[in-house]
Short mmCIF file of C-alpha atoms and ligand atoms in Angstrom, two decimals:
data_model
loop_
_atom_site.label_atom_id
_atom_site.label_comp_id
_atom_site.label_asym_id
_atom_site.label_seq_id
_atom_site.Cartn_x
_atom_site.Cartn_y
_atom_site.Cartn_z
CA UNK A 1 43.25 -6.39 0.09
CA UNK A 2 46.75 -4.78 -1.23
CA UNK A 3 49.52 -6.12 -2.87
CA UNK A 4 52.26 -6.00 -0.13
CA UNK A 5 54.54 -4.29 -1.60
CA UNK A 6 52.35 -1.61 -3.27
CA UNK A 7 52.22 1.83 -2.13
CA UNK A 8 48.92 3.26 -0.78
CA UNK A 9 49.03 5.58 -4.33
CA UNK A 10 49.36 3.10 -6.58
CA UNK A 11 46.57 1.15 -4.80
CA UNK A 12 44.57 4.01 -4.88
CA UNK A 13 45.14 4.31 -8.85
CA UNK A 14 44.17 0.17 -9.14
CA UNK A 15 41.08 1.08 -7.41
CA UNK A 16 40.04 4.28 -8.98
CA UNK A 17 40.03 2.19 -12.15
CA UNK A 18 37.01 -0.13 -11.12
CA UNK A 19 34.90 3.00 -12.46
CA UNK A 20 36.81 2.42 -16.03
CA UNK A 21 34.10 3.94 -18.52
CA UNK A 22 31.88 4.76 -16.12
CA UNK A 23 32.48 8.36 -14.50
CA UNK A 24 31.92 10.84 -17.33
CA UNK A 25 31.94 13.35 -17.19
CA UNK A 26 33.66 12.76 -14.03
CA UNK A 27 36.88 11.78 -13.21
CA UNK A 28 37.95 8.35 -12.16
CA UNK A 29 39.68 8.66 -8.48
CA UNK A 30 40.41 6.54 -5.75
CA UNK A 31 41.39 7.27 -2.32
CA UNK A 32 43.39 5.05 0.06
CA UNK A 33 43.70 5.75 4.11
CA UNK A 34 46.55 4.20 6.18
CA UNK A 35 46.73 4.17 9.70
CA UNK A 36 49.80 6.68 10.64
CA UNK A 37 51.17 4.39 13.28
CA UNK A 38 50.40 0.77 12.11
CA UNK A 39 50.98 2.29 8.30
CA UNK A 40 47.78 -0.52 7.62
CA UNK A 41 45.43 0.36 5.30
CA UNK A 42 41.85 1.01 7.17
CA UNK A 43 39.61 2.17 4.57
CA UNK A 44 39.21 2.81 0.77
CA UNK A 45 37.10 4.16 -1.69
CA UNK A 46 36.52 5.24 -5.76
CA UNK A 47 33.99 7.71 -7.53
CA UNK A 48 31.93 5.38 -9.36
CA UNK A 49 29.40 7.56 -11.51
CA UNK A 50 28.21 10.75 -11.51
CA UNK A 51 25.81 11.97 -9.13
CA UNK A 52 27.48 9.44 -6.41
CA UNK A 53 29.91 10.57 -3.65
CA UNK A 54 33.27 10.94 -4.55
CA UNK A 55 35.92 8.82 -3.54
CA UNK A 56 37.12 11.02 -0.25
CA UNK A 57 33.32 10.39 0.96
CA UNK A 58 33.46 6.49 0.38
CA UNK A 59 36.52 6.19 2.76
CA UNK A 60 35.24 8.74 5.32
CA UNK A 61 32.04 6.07 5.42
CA UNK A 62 34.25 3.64 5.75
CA UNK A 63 36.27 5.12 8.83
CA UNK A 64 32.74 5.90 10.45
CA UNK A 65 31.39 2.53 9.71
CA UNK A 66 34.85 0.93 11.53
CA UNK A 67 35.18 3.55 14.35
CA UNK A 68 38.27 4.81 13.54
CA UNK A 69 39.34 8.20 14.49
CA UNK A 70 40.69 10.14 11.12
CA UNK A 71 42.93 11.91 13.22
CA UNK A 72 45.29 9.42 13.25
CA UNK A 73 45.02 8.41 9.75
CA UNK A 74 46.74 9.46 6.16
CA UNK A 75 44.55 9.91 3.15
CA UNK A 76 45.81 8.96 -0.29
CA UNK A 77 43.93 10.50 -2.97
CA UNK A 78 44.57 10.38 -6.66
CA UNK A 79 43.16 13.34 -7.58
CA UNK A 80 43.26 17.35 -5.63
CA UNK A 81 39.86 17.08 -3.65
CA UNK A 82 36.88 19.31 -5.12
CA UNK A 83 36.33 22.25 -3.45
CA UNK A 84 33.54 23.18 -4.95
CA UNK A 85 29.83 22.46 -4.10
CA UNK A 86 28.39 20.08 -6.66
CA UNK A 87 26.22 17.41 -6.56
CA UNK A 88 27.94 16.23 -3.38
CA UNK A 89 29.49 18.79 -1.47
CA UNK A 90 33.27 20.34 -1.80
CA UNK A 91 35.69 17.58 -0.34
CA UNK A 92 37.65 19.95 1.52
CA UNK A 93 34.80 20.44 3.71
CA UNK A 94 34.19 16.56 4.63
CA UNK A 95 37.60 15.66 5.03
CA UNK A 96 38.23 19.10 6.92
CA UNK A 97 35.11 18.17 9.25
CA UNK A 98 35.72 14.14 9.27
CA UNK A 99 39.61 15.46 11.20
CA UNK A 100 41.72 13.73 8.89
CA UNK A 101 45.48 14.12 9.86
CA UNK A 102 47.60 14.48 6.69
CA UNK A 103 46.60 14.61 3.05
CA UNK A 104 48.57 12.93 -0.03
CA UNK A 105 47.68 13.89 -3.72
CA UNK A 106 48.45 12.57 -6.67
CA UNK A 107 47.58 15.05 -9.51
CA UNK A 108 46.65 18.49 -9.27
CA UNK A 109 43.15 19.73 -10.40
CA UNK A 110 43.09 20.09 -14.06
CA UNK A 111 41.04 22.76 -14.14
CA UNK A 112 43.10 25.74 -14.25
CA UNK A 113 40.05 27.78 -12.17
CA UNK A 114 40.40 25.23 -8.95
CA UNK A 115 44.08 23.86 -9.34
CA UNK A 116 45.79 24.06 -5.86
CA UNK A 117 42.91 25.41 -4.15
CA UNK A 118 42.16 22.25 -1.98
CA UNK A 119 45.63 22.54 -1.05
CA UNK A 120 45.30 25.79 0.44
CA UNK A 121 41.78 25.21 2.10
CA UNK A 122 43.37 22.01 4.15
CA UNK A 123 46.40 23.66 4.82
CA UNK A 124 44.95 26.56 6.42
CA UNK A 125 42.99 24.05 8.54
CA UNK A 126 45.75 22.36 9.82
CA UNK A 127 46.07 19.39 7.45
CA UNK A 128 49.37 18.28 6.57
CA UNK A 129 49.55 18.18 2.39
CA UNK A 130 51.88 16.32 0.07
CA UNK A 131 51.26 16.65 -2.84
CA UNK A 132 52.63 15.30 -6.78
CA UNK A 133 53.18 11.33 -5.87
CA UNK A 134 52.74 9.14 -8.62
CA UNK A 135 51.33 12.22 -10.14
CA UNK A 136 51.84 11.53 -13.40
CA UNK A 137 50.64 8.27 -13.55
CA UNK A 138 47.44 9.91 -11.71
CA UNK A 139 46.91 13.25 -14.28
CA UNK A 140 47.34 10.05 -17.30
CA UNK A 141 44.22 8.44 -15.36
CA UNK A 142 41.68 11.06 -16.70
CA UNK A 143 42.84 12.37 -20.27
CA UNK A 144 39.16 12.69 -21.12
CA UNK A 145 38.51 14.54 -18.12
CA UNK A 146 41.28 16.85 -18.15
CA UNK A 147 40.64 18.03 -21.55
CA UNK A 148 36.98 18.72 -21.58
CA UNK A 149 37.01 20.23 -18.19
CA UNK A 150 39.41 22.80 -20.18
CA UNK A 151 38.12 22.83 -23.64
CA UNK A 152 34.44 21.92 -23.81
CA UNK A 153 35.06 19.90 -26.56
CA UNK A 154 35.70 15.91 -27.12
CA UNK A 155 39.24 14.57 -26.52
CA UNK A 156 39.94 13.05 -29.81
CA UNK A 157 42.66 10.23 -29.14
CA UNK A 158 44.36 8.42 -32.12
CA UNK A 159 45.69 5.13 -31.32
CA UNK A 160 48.62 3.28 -33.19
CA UNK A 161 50.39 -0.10 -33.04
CA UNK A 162 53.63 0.28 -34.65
CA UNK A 163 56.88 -2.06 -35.08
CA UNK A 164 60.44 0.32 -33.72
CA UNK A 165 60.76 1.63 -37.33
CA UNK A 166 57.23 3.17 -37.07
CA UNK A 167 55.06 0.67 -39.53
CA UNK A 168 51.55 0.37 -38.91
CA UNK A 169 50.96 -2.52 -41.35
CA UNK A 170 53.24 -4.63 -43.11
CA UNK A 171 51.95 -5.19 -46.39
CA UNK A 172 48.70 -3.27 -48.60
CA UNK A 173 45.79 -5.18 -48.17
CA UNK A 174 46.67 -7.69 -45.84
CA UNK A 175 45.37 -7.74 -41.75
CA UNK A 176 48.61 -7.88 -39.50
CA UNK A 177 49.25 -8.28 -36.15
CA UNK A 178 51.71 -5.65 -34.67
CA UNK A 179 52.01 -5.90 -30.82
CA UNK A 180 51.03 -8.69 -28.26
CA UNK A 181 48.53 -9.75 -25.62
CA UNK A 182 49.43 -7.14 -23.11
CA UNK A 183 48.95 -4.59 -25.25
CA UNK A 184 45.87 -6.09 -26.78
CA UNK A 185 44.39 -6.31 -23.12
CA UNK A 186 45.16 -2.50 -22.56
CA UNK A 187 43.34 -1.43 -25.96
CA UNK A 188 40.39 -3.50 -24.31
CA UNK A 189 40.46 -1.35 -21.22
CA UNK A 190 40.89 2.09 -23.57
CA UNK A 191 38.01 0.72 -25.12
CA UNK A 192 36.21 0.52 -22.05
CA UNK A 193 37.52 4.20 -21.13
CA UNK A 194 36.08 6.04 -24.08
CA UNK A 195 32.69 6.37 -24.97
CA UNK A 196 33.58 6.15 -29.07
CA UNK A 197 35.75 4.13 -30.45
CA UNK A 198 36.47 5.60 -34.15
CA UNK A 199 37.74 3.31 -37.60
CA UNK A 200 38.36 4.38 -41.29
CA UNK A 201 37.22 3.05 -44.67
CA UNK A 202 40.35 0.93 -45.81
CA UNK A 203 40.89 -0.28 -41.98
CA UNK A 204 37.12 -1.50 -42.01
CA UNK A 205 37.79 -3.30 -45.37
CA UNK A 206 40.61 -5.34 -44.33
CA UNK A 207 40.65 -5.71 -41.00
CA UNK A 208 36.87 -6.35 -40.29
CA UNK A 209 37.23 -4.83 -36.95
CA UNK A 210 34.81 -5.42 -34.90
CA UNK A 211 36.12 -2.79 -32.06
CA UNK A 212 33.79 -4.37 -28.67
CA UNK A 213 35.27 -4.64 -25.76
CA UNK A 214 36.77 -8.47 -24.67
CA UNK A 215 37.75 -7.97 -21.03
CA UNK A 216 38.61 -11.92 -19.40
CA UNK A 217 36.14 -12.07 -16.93
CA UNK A 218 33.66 -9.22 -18.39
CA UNK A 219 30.87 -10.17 -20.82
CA UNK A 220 31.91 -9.04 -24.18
CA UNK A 221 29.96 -4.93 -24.47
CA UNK A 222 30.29 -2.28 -27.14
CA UNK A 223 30.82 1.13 -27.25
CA UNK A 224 29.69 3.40 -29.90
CA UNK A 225 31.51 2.84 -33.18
CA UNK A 226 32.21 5.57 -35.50
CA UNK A 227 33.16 4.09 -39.21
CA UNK A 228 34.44 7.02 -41.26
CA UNK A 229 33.94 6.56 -44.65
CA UNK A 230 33.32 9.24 -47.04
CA UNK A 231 33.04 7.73 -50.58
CA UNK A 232 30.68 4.63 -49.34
CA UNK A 233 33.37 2.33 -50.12
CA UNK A 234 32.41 -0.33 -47.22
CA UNK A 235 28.70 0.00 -48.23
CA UNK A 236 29.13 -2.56 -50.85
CA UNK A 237 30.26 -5.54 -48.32
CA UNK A 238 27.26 -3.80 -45.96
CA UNK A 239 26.23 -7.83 -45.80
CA UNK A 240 29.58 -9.01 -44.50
CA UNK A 241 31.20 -6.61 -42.18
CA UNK A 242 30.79 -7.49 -38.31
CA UNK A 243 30.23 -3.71 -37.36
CA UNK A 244 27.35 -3.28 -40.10
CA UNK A 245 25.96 -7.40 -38.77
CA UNK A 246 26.62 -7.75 -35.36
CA UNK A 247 24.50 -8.10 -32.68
CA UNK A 248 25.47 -3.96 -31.75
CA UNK A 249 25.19 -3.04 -35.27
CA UNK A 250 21.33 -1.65 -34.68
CA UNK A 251 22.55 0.70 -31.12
CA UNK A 252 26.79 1.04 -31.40
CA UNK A 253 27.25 1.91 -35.06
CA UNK A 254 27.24 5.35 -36.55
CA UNK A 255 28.13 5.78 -40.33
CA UNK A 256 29.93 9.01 -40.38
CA UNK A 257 30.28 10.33 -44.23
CA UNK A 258 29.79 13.33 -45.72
CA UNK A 259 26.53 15.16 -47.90
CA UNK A 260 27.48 13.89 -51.20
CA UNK A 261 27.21 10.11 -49.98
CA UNK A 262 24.85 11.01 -47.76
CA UNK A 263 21.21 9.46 -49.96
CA UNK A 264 22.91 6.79 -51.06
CA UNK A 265 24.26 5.56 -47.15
CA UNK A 266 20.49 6.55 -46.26
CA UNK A 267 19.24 4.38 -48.58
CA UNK A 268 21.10 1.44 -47.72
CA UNK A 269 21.29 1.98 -43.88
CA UNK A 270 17.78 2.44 -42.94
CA UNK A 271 16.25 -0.78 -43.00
CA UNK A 272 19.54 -1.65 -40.48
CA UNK A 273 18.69 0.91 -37.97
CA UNK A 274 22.66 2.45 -38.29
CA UNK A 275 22.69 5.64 -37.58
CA UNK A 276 24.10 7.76 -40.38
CA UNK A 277 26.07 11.50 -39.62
CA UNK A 278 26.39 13.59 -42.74
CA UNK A 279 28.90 16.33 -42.21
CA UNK A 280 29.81 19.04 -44.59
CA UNK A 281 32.51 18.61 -47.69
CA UNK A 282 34.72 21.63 -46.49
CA UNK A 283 37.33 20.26 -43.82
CA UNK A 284 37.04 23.17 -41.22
CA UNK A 285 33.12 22.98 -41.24
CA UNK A 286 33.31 19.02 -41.19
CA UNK A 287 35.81 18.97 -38.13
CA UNK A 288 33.90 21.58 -36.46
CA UNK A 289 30.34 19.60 -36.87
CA UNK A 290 31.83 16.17 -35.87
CA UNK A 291 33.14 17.57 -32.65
CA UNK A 292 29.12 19.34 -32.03
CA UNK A 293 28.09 15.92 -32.98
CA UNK A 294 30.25 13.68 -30.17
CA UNK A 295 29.67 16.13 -27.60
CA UNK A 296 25.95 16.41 -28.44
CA UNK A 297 26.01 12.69 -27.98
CA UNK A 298 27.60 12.66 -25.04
CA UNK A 299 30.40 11.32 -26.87
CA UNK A 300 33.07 13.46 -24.54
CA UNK A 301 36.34 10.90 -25.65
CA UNK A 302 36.97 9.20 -29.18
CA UNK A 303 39.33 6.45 -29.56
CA UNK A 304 40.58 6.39 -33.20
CA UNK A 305 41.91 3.27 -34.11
CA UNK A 306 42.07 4.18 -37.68
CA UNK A 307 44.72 3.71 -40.54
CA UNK A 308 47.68 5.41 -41.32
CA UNK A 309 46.26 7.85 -43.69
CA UNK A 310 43.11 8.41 -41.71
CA UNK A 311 45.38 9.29 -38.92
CA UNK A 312 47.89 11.24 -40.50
CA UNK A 313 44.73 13.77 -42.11
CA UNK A 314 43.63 14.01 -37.87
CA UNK A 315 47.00 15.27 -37.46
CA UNK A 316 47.50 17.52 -40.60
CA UNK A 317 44.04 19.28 -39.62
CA UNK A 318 45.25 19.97 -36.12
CA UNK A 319 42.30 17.25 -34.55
CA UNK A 320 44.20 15.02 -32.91
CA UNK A 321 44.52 15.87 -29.14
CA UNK A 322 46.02 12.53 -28.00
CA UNK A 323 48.34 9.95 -29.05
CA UNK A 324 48.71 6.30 -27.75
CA UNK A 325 51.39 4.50 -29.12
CA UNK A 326 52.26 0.79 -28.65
CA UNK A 327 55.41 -0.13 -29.86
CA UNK A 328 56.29 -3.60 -30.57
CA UNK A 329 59.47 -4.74 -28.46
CA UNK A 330 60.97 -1.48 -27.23
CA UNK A 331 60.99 2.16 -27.44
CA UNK A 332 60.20 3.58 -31.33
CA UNK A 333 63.37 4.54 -33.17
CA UNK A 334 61.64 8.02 -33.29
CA UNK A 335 58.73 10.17 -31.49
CA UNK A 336 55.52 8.36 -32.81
CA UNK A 337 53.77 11.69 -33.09
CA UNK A 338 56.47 12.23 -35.83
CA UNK A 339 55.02 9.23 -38.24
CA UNK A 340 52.10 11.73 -38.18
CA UNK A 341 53.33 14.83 -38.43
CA UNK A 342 56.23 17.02 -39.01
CA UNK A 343 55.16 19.88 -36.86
CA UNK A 344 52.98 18.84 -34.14
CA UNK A 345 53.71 19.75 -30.78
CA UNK A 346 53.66 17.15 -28.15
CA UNK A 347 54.16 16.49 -24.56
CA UNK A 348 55.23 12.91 -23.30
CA UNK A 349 52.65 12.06 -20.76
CA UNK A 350 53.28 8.32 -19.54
CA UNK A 351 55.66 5.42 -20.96
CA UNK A 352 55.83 2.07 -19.84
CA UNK A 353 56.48 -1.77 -20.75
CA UNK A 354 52.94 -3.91 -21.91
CA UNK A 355 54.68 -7.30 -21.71
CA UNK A 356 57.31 -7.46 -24.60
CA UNK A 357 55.33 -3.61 -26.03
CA UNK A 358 55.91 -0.11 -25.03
CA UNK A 359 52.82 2.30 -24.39
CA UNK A 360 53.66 5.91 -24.68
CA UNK A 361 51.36 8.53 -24.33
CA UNK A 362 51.56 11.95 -25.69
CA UNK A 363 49.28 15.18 -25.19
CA UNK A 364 49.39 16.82 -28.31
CA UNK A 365 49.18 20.77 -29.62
N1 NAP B 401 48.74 -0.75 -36.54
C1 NAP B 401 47.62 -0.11 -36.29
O1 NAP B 401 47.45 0.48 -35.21
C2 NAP B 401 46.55 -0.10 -37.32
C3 NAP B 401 45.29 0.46 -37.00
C4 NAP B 401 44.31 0.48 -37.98
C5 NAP B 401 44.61 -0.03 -39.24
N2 NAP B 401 45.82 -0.57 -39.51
C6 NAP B 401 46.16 -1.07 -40.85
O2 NAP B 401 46.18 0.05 -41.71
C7 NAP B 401 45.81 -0.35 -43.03
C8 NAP B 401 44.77 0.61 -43.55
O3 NAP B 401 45.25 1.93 -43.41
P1 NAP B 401 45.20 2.95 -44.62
O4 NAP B 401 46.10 4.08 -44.26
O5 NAP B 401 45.45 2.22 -45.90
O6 NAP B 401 43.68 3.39 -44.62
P2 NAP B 401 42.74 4.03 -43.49
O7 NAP B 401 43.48 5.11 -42.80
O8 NAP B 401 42.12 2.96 -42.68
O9 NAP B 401 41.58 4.62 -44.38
C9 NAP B 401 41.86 5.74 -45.19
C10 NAP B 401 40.58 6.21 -45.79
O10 NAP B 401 39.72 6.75 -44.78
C11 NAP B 401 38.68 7.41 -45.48
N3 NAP B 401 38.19 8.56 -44.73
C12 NAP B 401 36.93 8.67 -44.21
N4 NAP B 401 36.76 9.85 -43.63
C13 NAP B 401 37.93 10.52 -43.81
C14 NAP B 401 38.37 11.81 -43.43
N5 NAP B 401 37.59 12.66 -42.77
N6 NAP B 401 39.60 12.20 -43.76
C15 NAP B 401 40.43 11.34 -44.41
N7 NAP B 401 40.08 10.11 -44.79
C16 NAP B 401 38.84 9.70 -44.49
C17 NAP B 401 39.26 7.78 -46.84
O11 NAP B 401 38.61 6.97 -47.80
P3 NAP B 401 37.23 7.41 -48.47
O12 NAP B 401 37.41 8.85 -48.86
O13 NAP B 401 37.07 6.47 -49.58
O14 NAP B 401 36.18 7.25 -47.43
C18 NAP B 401 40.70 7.34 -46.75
O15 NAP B 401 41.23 6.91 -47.96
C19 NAP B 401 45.32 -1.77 -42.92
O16 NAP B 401 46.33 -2.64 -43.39
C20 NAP B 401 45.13 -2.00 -41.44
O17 NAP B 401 45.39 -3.34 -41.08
C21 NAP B 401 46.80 -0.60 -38.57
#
């Protein structure tokens, strides 16, 4: 089942991540349980929607199923246990009542009202807790998660591919290719994590971007996509585009503009069945509606895998929560977030090496 030499949390990670894109507004967390003498995994188990048992749950099953007494067994778990009743019952109380030896956590609970509380509950039960392994790597599982739990608003994520000296095309007009397959098979699986994916007008005229998800050994799906364009500008090649023709078009495309272009999209979008937002002219008021309008939609995580100067105006009016970076062969000559903005304040989150790319994450404000 496991990689030999992986540890229990990083196969609990691999495994919370068969519920990519399908949690929300969940979290995606796995849980791993190792015998304590043979130190052989016995049982495992991920959240894998909402409204389903979590992933503590699955394992316990698992240990029932298999006869194995949890007293003698260590639980990995990705995420701080709920402790809370929900839809399934606090955590706490199952693995407190299942007799589960020893406890390992990953992150803490995001949520500010709950954080360490599971902690304290198994502790003063008896249960041995560790907990902050790999806990980075777990907290960067969930960014959508750990912001709207907070803020009750949609994470909005901007995404760039950029060369060491920070260049996000190489010449005007012209489609490039920046960074390589492993990155390109990481944006698929971002794609597959957020429920928007987000392009602007000149990206959409040059690049064509068709922004579905192409996963090897997954049928090719969509996403909503969100093309901002305020002037119209891509309604004249409306016949051409793949995200105005293809076979999504009708369900996954949303024409975001704003009330002056408003009749004229109308007009010309009808007959295709794309949805059309028109948000006010005034940049506060326009901000403020889009974010109503995602997280009336259920749309709880945007992807923005806009331009340049798309991007730069999400940093400038203090939208952009999230950065992912992809640098093409090594670390960026410079903080990404600084292509974007002078002033922004960010937090490094997660960095590592996509085949000959660097990822680096950044929370932002
Ligand atoms: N390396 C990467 O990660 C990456 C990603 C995407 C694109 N690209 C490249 O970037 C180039 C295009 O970038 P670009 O900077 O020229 O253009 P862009 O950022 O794609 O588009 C800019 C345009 O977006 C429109 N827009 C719509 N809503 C807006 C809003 N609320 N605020 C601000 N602008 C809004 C504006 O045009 P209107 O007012 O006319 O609507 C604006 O001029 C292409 O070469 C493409 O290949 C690279």
């Amino acid at each position: 089942m496991a990689d030999r030499g992986q540890s229990p949390m990083a196969l609990a990670l691999e495994i919370a991540r068969n519920a990519l894109g399908t949690t929300a507004p969940n979290p995606m967390v796995g849980c791993v349980c190792v015998d304590n003498r043979s130190r052989e995994i016995v049982a495992t188990g991920w959240h894998q929607r909402a409204g389903m048992p979590h992933a503590e749950r699955n394992a316990l099953a698992i240990l029932r199923e298999r006869g194995i007494d949890p007293a003698g067994v260590t639980m990995y778990v990705t995420l701080e246990p709920c402790s809370t009743h929900g839809h399934t019952g606090a955590c706490t109380d199952a693995i407190v009542a299942a007799g589960i030896s020893k406890v390992v956590i990953g992150a803490l609970d995001p949520n500010p009202l709950h954080r360490g509380r599971a902690i304290e509950i198994l502790r003063s039960r008896g249960i041995a807790v560790e907990q902050g392994e790999l806990a980075q790597e777990c907290a960067a599982l969930n960014p959508i998660f750990n912001h709207t739990i907070v803020h009750k608003t949609p994470l909005f994520a901007a995404r760039c591919a950029i060369t060491r000296q920070g260049a996000m095309f190489f010449e005007a007009g012209k489609t490039a290719k920046i960074t390589g397959t492993a990155t390109a098979a990481q944006v698929a699986r971002e794609r597959q994590y957020f429920p928007a994916i987000a392009t602007s007008t000149q990206t959409v005229l040059v690049d064509n971007p068709r922004l579905t998800i192409r996963r090897q050994g997954h049928p090719v799906s969509c996403h909503t996509r969100l093309v901002f364009d305020r002037s119209g500008r891509t309604l004249e090649r409306l016949e051409d585009l793949e995200i105005y023709n293809d076979r999504f078009a009708r369900e996954r495309t949303v024409f975001v503009t704003v009330t002056g272009t408003a009749a004229r999209a109308e007009a010309l979008l009808r007959s295709r069945g794309i949805a059309l937002w028109a948000l006010p002219e005034e940049p506060d008021a326009y901000w403020r509606e889009l974010r109503e309008r995602c997280w009336e939609a259920h749309l709880d995580g945007v992807y923005f895998e806009c331009g340049p100067s798309f991007l730069k105006t999400l940093f400038e009016a203090g939208q952009a929560d999230y950065l992912y970076a992809y640098c093409a062969g090594g670390p960026p000559e410079r903080s990404p977030v600084r292509y974007f903005s002078d002033s922004a304040r960010a937090t490094p989150v997660l960095e590592r090496r996509l085949g000959e790319d660097v990822e680096q994450q950044f929370l932002i404000g």
